[in-house]
Amino acid sequence: MPSNEDFLRFMAAWALVHETADEGWKAAVARGESDEAGSLSSGPEAFVDGLSAMIAAEKDRMKAELSSVDAGAAGSRVEVGAQLDELRFEVAELRGRIESLQTSLDAALARRDS
């Protein structure tokens, strides 16, 4: 049985790997941000660095969008009601398909057992 010390060493190793990966990501983003767009002068890693910088920029835009006041606006009661009606329709349609599938499975099992 592993001891508490083994568990702590495992978790410390996991944290170290995570921290190393995070530092690698930050370094790639920084290199990508400092490179000129389209430049591969720093070697084959320039593509990964540039892509990392683009992903980081998109992540920042997404965070800003999600934290903006307008992002949380649910709309009017009429709009929310219409969306709920659409959702109810989709759930009912899905329920019908599942019931149909269950009927087909029951029939197939009945044929197999007879």
Backbone as JSON Lines, residues from 0, in Angstrom:
{"i":0,"aa":"M","n":[0.86,-1.17,0.0],"ca":[0.0,0.0,0.0],"c":[0.9,1.23,0.0]}
{"i":1,"aa":"P","n":[0.64,2.18,-0.9],"ca":[1.45,3.4,-0.95],"c":[1.25,4.24,0.31]}
{"i":2,"aa":"S","n":[2.33,4.85,0.73],"ca":[2.27,5.69,1.92],"c":[1.86,7.11,1.54]}
{"i":3,"aa":"N","n":[1.59,7.91,2.55],"ca":[1.27,9.32,2.3],"c":[2.44,10.03,1.63]}
{"i":4,"aa":"E","n":[3.66,9.62,2.0],"ca":[4.84,10.24,1.39],"c":[4.9,9.93,-0.1]}
{"i":5,"aa":"D","n":[4.54,8.68,-0.48],"ca":[4.51,8.32,-1.9],"c":[3.49,9.18,-2.65]}
{"i":6,"aa":"F","n":[2.34,9.35,-2.02],"ca":[1.29,10.17,-2.65],"c":[1.77,11.6,-2.84]}
{"i":7,"aa":"L","n":[2.41,12.15,-1.8],"ca":[2.89,13.53,-1.91],"c":[3.97,13.66,-2.98]}
{"i":8,"aa":"R","n":[4.85,12.67,-3.07],"ca":[5.9,12.7,-4.11],"c":[5.27,12.61,-5.5]}
{"i":9,"aa":"F","n":[4.23,11.77,-5.63],"ca":[3.54,11.67,-6.92],"c":[2.91,13.0,-7.28]}
{"i":10,"aa":"M","n":[2.21,13.61,-6.34],"ca":[1.56,14.89,-6.61],"c":[2.59,15.99,-6.89]}
{"i":11,"aa":"A","n":[3.72,15.94,-6.19],"ca":[4.78,16.93,-6.44],"c":[5.34,16.75,-7.86]}
{"i":12,"aa":"A","n":[5.52,15.5,-8.28],"ca":[6.0,15.23,-9.64],"c":[5.0,15.73,-10.66]}
{"i":13,"aa":"W","n":[3.71,15.49,-10.41],"ca":[2.67,15.96,-11.32],"c":[2.67,17.49,-11.4]}
{"i":14,"aa":"A","n":[2.81,18.16,-10.25],"ca":[2.84,19.62,-10.22],"c":[4.06,20.15,-10.97]}
{"i":15,"aa":"L","n":[5.19,19.45,-10.83],"ca":[6.4,19.88,-11.52],"c":[6.24,19.77,-13.04]}
{"i":16,"aa":"V","n":[5.66,18.67,-13.49],"ca":[5.41,18.49,-14.93],"c":[4.47,19.58,-15.44]}
{"i":17,"aa":"H","n":[3.41,19.85,-14.69],"ca":[2.44,20.87,-15.08],"c":[3.1,22.24,-15.14]}
{"i":18,"aa":"E","n":[3.89,22.55,-14.14],"ca":[4.56,23.84,-14.09],"c":[5.54,23.99,-15.24]}
{"i":19,"aa":"T","n":[6.27,22.92,-15.54],"ca":[7.22,22.95,-16.66],"c":[6.49,23.17,-17.99]}
{"i":20,"aa":"A","n":[5.38,22.47,-18.17],"ca":[4.61,22.65,-19.4],"c":[4.06,24.07,-19.5]}
{"i":21,"aa":"D","n":[3.6,24.59,-18.37],"ca":[3.05,25.95,-18.36],"c":[4.14,26.96,-18.71]}
{"i":22,"aa":"E","n":[5.32,26.76,-18.15],"ca":[6.42,27.68,-18.47],"c":[6.82,27.56,-19.94]}
{"i":23,"aa":"G","n":[6.79,26.33,-20.47],"ca":[7.07,26.14,-21.89],"c":[6.07,26.85,-22.77]}
{"i":24,"aa":"W","n":[4.79,26.79,-22.39],"ca":[3.73,27.46,-23.12],"c":[3.93,28.97,-23.11]}
{"i":25,"aa":"K","n":[4.21,29.5,-21.92],"ca":[4.42,30.95,-21.8],"c":[5.61,31.4,-22.63]}
{"i":26,"aa":"A","n":[6.67,30.58,-22.63],"ca":[7.85,30.94,-23.42],"c":[7.54,30.91,-24.91]}
{"i":27,"aa":"A","n":[6.78,29.9,-25.35],"ca":[6.42,29.81,-26.77],"c":[5.57,31.01,-27.19]}
{"i":28,"aa":"V","n":[4.63,31.41,-26.33],"ca":[3.77,32.57,-26.63],"c":[4.63,33.83,-26.72]}
{"i":29,"aa":"A","n":[5.54,34.0,-25.79],"ca":[6.4,35.19,-25.81],"c":[7.27,35.22,-27.07]}
{"i":30,"aa":"R","n":[7.84,34.08,-27.45],"ca":[8.65,34.04,-28.68],"c":[7.79,34.33,-29.9]}
{"i":31,"aa":"G","n":[6.58,33.76,-29.92],"ca":[5.69,33.97,-31.07],"c":[5.25,35.41,-31.18]}
{"i":32,"aa":"E","n":[5.02,36.05,-30.03],"ca":[4.61,37.46,-30.06],"c":[5.74,38.37,-30.52]}
{"i":33,"aa":"S","n":[6.98,37.96,-30.24],"ca":[8.12,38.81,-30.61],"c":[8.54,38.61,-32.06]}
{"i":34,"aa":"D","n":[8.19,37.47,-32.66],"ca":[8.54,37.23,-34.06],"c":[7.65,38.03,-34.98]}
{"i":35,"aa":"E","n":[8.19,38.39,-36.1],"ca":[7.42,39.08,-37.12],"c":[6.49,38.07,-37.81]}
{"i":36,"aa":"A","n":[5.27,38.47,-38.11],"ca":[4.3,37.57,-38.74],"c":[4.87,37.01,-40.04]}
{"i":37,"aa":"G","n":[4.77,35.69,-40.19],"ca":[5.25,35.03,-41.41],"c":[6.73,34.72,-41.39]}
{"i":38,"aa":"S","n":[7.44,35.15,-40.37],"ca":[8.88,34.92,-40.31],"c":[9.16,33.56,-39.69]}
{"i":39,"aa":"L","n":[10.0,32.79,-40.34],"ca":[10.41,31.5,-39.79],"c":[11.93,31.53,-39.55]}
{"i":40,"aa":"S","n":[12.44,32.71,-39.28],"ca":[13.89,32.86,-39.12],"c":[14.43,32.13,-37.89]}
{"i":41,"aa":"S","n":[13.58,31.89,-36.89],"ca":[14.07,31.22,-35.69],"c":[13.97,29.7,-35.79]}
{"i":42,"aa":"G","n":[13.72,29.18,-36.99],"ca":[13.73,27.73,-37.18],"c":[12.35,27.12,-37.21]}
{"i":43,"aa":"P","n":[12.32,25.78,-37.23],"ca":[11.04,25.08,-37.33],"c":[10.11,25.34,-36.15]}
{"i":44,"aa":"E","n":[10.67,25.71,-35.01],"ca":[9.83,25.98,-33.83],"c":[9.06,27.29,-33.99]}
{"i":45,"aa":"A","n":[9.43,28.09,-34.97],"ca":[8.75,29.38,-35.16],"c":[7.27,29.18,-35.46]}
{"i":46,"aa":"F","n":[6.94,28.1,-36.17],"ca":[5.53,27.85,-36.48],"c":[4.75,27.6,-35.19]}
{"i":47,"aa":"V","n":[5.3,26.74,-34.32],"ca":[4.63,26.44,-33.05],"c":[4.55,27.69,-32.18]}
{"i":48,"aa":"D","n":[5.62,28.47,-32.16],"ca":[5.62,29.7,-31.36],"c":[4.56,30.68,-31.88]}
{"i":49,"aa":"G","n":[4.5,30.84,-33.19],"ca":[3.51,31.74,-33.78],"c":[2.1,31.26,-33.52]}
{"i":50,"aa":"L","n":[1.89,29.96,-33.68],"ca":[0.56,29.41,-33.41],"c":[0.19,29.58,-31.95]}
{"i":51,"aa":"S","n":[1.14,29.37,-31.05],"ca":[0.88,29.56,-29.62],"c":[0.48,31.0,-29.33]}
{"i":52,"aa":"A","n":[1.16,31.95,-29.97],"ca":[0.84,33.36,-29.76],"c":[-0.57,33.67,-30.28]}
{"i":53,"aa":"M","n":[-0.92,33.1,-31.43],"ca":[-2.26,33.33,-31.98],"c":[-3.33,32.74,-31.06]}
{"i":54,"aa":"I","n":[-3.08,31.54,-30.55],"ca":[-4.04,30.9,-29.64],"c":[-4.18,31.71,-28.36]}
{"i":55,"aa":"A","n":[-3.07,32.19,-27.84],"ca":[-3.12,33.0,-26.61],"c":[-3.91,34.29,-26.84]}
{"i":56,"aa":"A","n":[-3.72,34.91,-28.01],"ca":[-4.47,36.14,-28.31],"c":[-5.96,35.84,-28.41]}
{"i":57,"aa":"E","n":[-6.31,34.73,-29.05],"ca":[-7.72,34.35,-29.16],"c":[-8.31,34.04,-27.79]}
{"i":58,"aa":"K","n":[-7.51,33.38,-26.95],"ca":[-7.96,33.07,-25.58],"c":[-8.25,34.37,-24.82]}
{"i":59,"aa":"D","n":[-7.37,35.36,-24.98],"ca":[-7.59,36.64,-24.29],"c":[-8.84,37.33,-24.81]}
{"i":60,"aa":"R","n":[-9.06,37.27,-26.14],"ca":[-10.29,37.87,-26.7],"c":[-11.52,37.16,-26.14]}
{"i":61,"aa":"M","n":[-11.45,35.83,-26.05],"ca":[-12.58,35.06,-25.54],"c":[-12.86,35.4,-24.08]}
{"i":62,"aa":"K","n":[-11.81,35.53,-23.29],"ca":[-11.99,35.88,-21.88],"c":[-12.64,37.26,-21.75]}
{"i":63,"aa":"A","n":[-12.2,38.21,-22.58],"ca":[-12.78,39.55,-22.53],"c":[-14.24,39.52,-22.95]}
{"i":64,"aa":"E","n":[-14.53,38.72,-23.97],"ca":[-15.91,38.62,-24.46],"c":[-16.82,38.01,-23.4]}
{"i":65,"aa":"L","n":[-16.32,36.95,-22.74],"ca":[-17.13,36.28,-21.73],"c":[-17.33,37.14,-20.48]}
{"i":66,"aa":"S","n":[-16.38,37.98,-20.2],"ca":[-16.5,38.8,-19.0],"c":[-17.21,40.13,-19.25]}
{"i":67,"aa":"S","n":[-17.53,40.41,-20.51],"ca":[-18.22,41.67,-20.81],"c":[-19.66,41.61,-20.3]}
{"i":68,"aa":"V","n":[-20.22,42.75,-20.06],"ca":[-21.58,42.83,-19.52],"c":[-22.6,42.27,-20.5]}
{"i":69,"aa":"D","n":[-22.43,42.55,-21.78],"ca":[-23.41,42.11,-22.77],"c":[-23.43,40.6,-22.96]}
{"i":70,"aa":"A","n":[-22.32,39.93,-22.68],"ca":[-22.26,38.49,-22.9],"c":[-23.25,37.75,-22.03]}
{"i":71,"aa":"G","n":[-23.56,38.29,-20.85],"ca":[-24.45,37.6,-19.95],"c":[-25.91,37.95,-20.14]}
{"i":72,"aa":"A","n":[-26.21,38.87,-21.02],"ca":[-27.6,39.27,-21.23],"c":[-28.39,38.12,-21.8]}
{"i":73,"aa":"A","n":[-29.49,37.78,-21.17],"ca":[-30.28,36.64,-21.6],"c":[-31.33,37.01,-22.63]}
{"i":74,"aa":"G","n":[-31.62,38.29,-22.79],"ca":[-32.64,38.7,-23.72],"c":[-33.95,38.95,-23.01]}
{"i":75,"aa":"S","n":[-34.94,39.3,-23.8],"ca":[-36.24,39.6,-23.21],"c":[-36.96,38.31,-22.85]}
{"i":76,"aa":"R","n":[-38.07,38.46,-22.1],"ca":[-38.85,37.28,-21.73],"c":[-39.39,36.58,-22.97]}
{"i":77,"aa":"V","n":[-39.74,37.35,-23.97],"ca":[-40.28,36.76,-25.21],"c":[-39.2,35.94,-25.91]}
{"i":78,"aa":"E","n":[-37.96,36.5,-25.96],"ca":[-36.86,35.78,-26.6],"c":[-36.52,34.5,-25.84]}
{"i":79,"aa":"V","n":[-36.47,34.61,-24.51],"ca":[-36.17,33.43,-23.7],"c":[-37.28,32.39,-23.85]}
{"i":80,"aa":"G","n":[-38.52,32.86,-23.88],"ca":[-39.65,31.93,-24.07],"c":[-39.57,31.22,-25.41]}
{"i":81,"aa":"A","n":[-39.2,31.94,-26.45],"ca":[-39.07,31.32,-27.77],"c":[-37.95,30.29,-27.78]}
{"i":82,"aa":"Q","n":[-36.85,30.62,-27.11],"ca":[-35.74,29.66,-27.05],"c":[-36.13,28.42,-26.26]}
{"i":83,"aa":"L","n":[-36.89,28.61,-25.18],"ca":[-37.36,27.45,-24.41],"c":[-38.3,26.59,-25.23]}
{"i":84,"aa":"D","n":[-39.17,27.23,-26.03],"ca":[-40.07,26.46,-26.89],"c":[-39.28,25.63,-27.89]}
{"i":85,"aa":"E","n":[-38.24,26.23,-28.48],"ca":[-37.4,25.48,-29.42],"c":[-36.73,24.3,-28.73]}
{"i":86,"aa":"L","n":[-36.26,24.55,-27.51],"ca":[-35.6,23.48,-26.76],"c":[-36.58,22.36,-26.43]}
{"i":87,"aa":"R","n":[-37.8,22.73,-26.02],"ca":[-38.81,21.72,-25.73],"c":[-39.11,20.88,-26.97]}
{"i":88,"aa":"F","n":[-39.2,21.53,-28.14],"ca":[-39.47,20.81,-29.38],"c":[-38.34,19.82,-29.66]}
{"i":89,"aa":"E","n":[-37.11,20.28,-29.52],"ca":[-35.97,19.39,-29.79],"c":[-35.94,18.21,-28.82]}
{"i":90,"aa":"V","n":[-36.25,18.46,-27.55],"ca":[-36.26,17.37,-26.57],"c":[-37.38,16.39,-26.9]}
{"i":91,"aa":"A","n":[-38.54,16.89,-27.27],"ca":[-39.65,16.01,-27.63],"c":[-39.31,15.17,-28.86]}
{"i":92,"aa":"E","n":[-38.66,15.8,-29.84],"ca":[-38.26,15.06,-31.03],"c":[-37.25,13.97,-30.69]}
{"i":93,"aa":"L","n":[-36.3,14.32,-29.83],"ca":[-35.3,13.35,-29.4],"c":[-35.96,12.2,-28.63]}
{"i":94,"aa":"R","n":[-36.91,12.54,-27.77],"ca":[-37.63,11.51,-27.02],"c":[-38.36,10.56,-27.97]}
{"i":95,"aa":"G","n":[-38.98,11.11,-29.0],"ca":[-39.67,10.28,-29.97],"c":[-38.73,9.33,-30.69]}
{"i":96,"aa":"R","n":[-37.57,9.83,-31.05],"ca":[-36.58,8.96,-31.72],"c":[-36.09,7.85,-30.79]}
{"i":97,"aa":"I","n":[-35.87,8.19,-29.52],"ca":[-35.42,7.18,-28.56],"c":[-36.5,6.12,-28.36]}
{"i":98,"aa":"E","n":[-37.76,6.55,-28.26],"ca":[-38.85,5.59,-28.11],"c":[-38.97,4.69,-29.33]}
{"i":99,"aa":"S","n":[-38.77,5.27,-30.51],"ca":[-38.81,4.47,-31.74],"c":[-37.67,3.46,-31.76]}
{"i":100,"aa":"L","n":[-36.51,3.89,-31.34],"ca":[-35.36,2.99,-31.28],"c":[-35.61,1.87,-30.27]}
{"i":101,"aa":"Q","n":[-36.21,2.22,-29.14],"ca":[-36.52,1.21,-28.13],"c":[-37.52,0.19,-28.68]}
{"i":102,"aa":"T","n":[-38.51,0.66,-29.42],"ca":[-39.48,-0.25,-30.03],"c":[-38.8,-1.2,-31.01]}
{"i":103,"aa":"S","n":[-37.91,-0.67,-31.81],"ca":[-37.18,-1.51,-32.77],"c":[-36.32,-2.54,-32.05]}
{"i":104,"aa":"L","n":[-35.65,-2.12,-30.99],"ca":[-34.83,-3.06,-30.23],"c":[-35.68,-4.14,-29.58]}
{"i":105,"aa":"D","n":[-36.81,-3.74,-29.03],"ca":[-37.71,-4.72,-28.41],"c":[-38.19,-5.74,-29.44]}
{"i":106,"aa":"A","n":[-38.53,-5.26,-30.64],"ca":[-38.99,-6.16,-31.7],"c":[-37.87,-7.11,-32.13]}
{"i":107,"aa":"A","n":[-36.67,-6.6,-32.24],"ca":[-35.54,-7.45,-32.63],"c":[-35.26,-8.51,-31.56]}
{"i":108,"aa":"L","n":[-35.36,-8.12,-30.31],"ca":[-35.15,-9.1,-29.24],"c":[-36.26,-10.14,-29.21]}
{"i":109,"aa":"A","n":[-37.5,-9.7,-29.47],"ca":[-38.63,-10.64,-29.49],"c":[-38.45,-11.65,-30.61]}
{"i":110,"aa":"R","n":[-37.98,-11.21,-31.78],"ca":[-37.75,-12.13,-32.91],"c":[-36.64,-13.12,-32.58]}
{"i":111,"aa":"R","n":[-35.6,-12.61,-31.93],"ca":[-34.48,-13.49,-31.58],"c":[-34.9,-14.56,-30.59]}
{"i":112,"aa":"D","n":[-35.75,-14.18,-29.64],"ca":[-36.16,-15.12,-28.59],"c":[-37.22,-16.11,-29.05]}
{"i":113,"aa":"S","n":[-37.9,-15.82,-30.19],"ca":[-38.97,-16.73,-30.63],"c":[-38.46,-17.84,-31.53]}
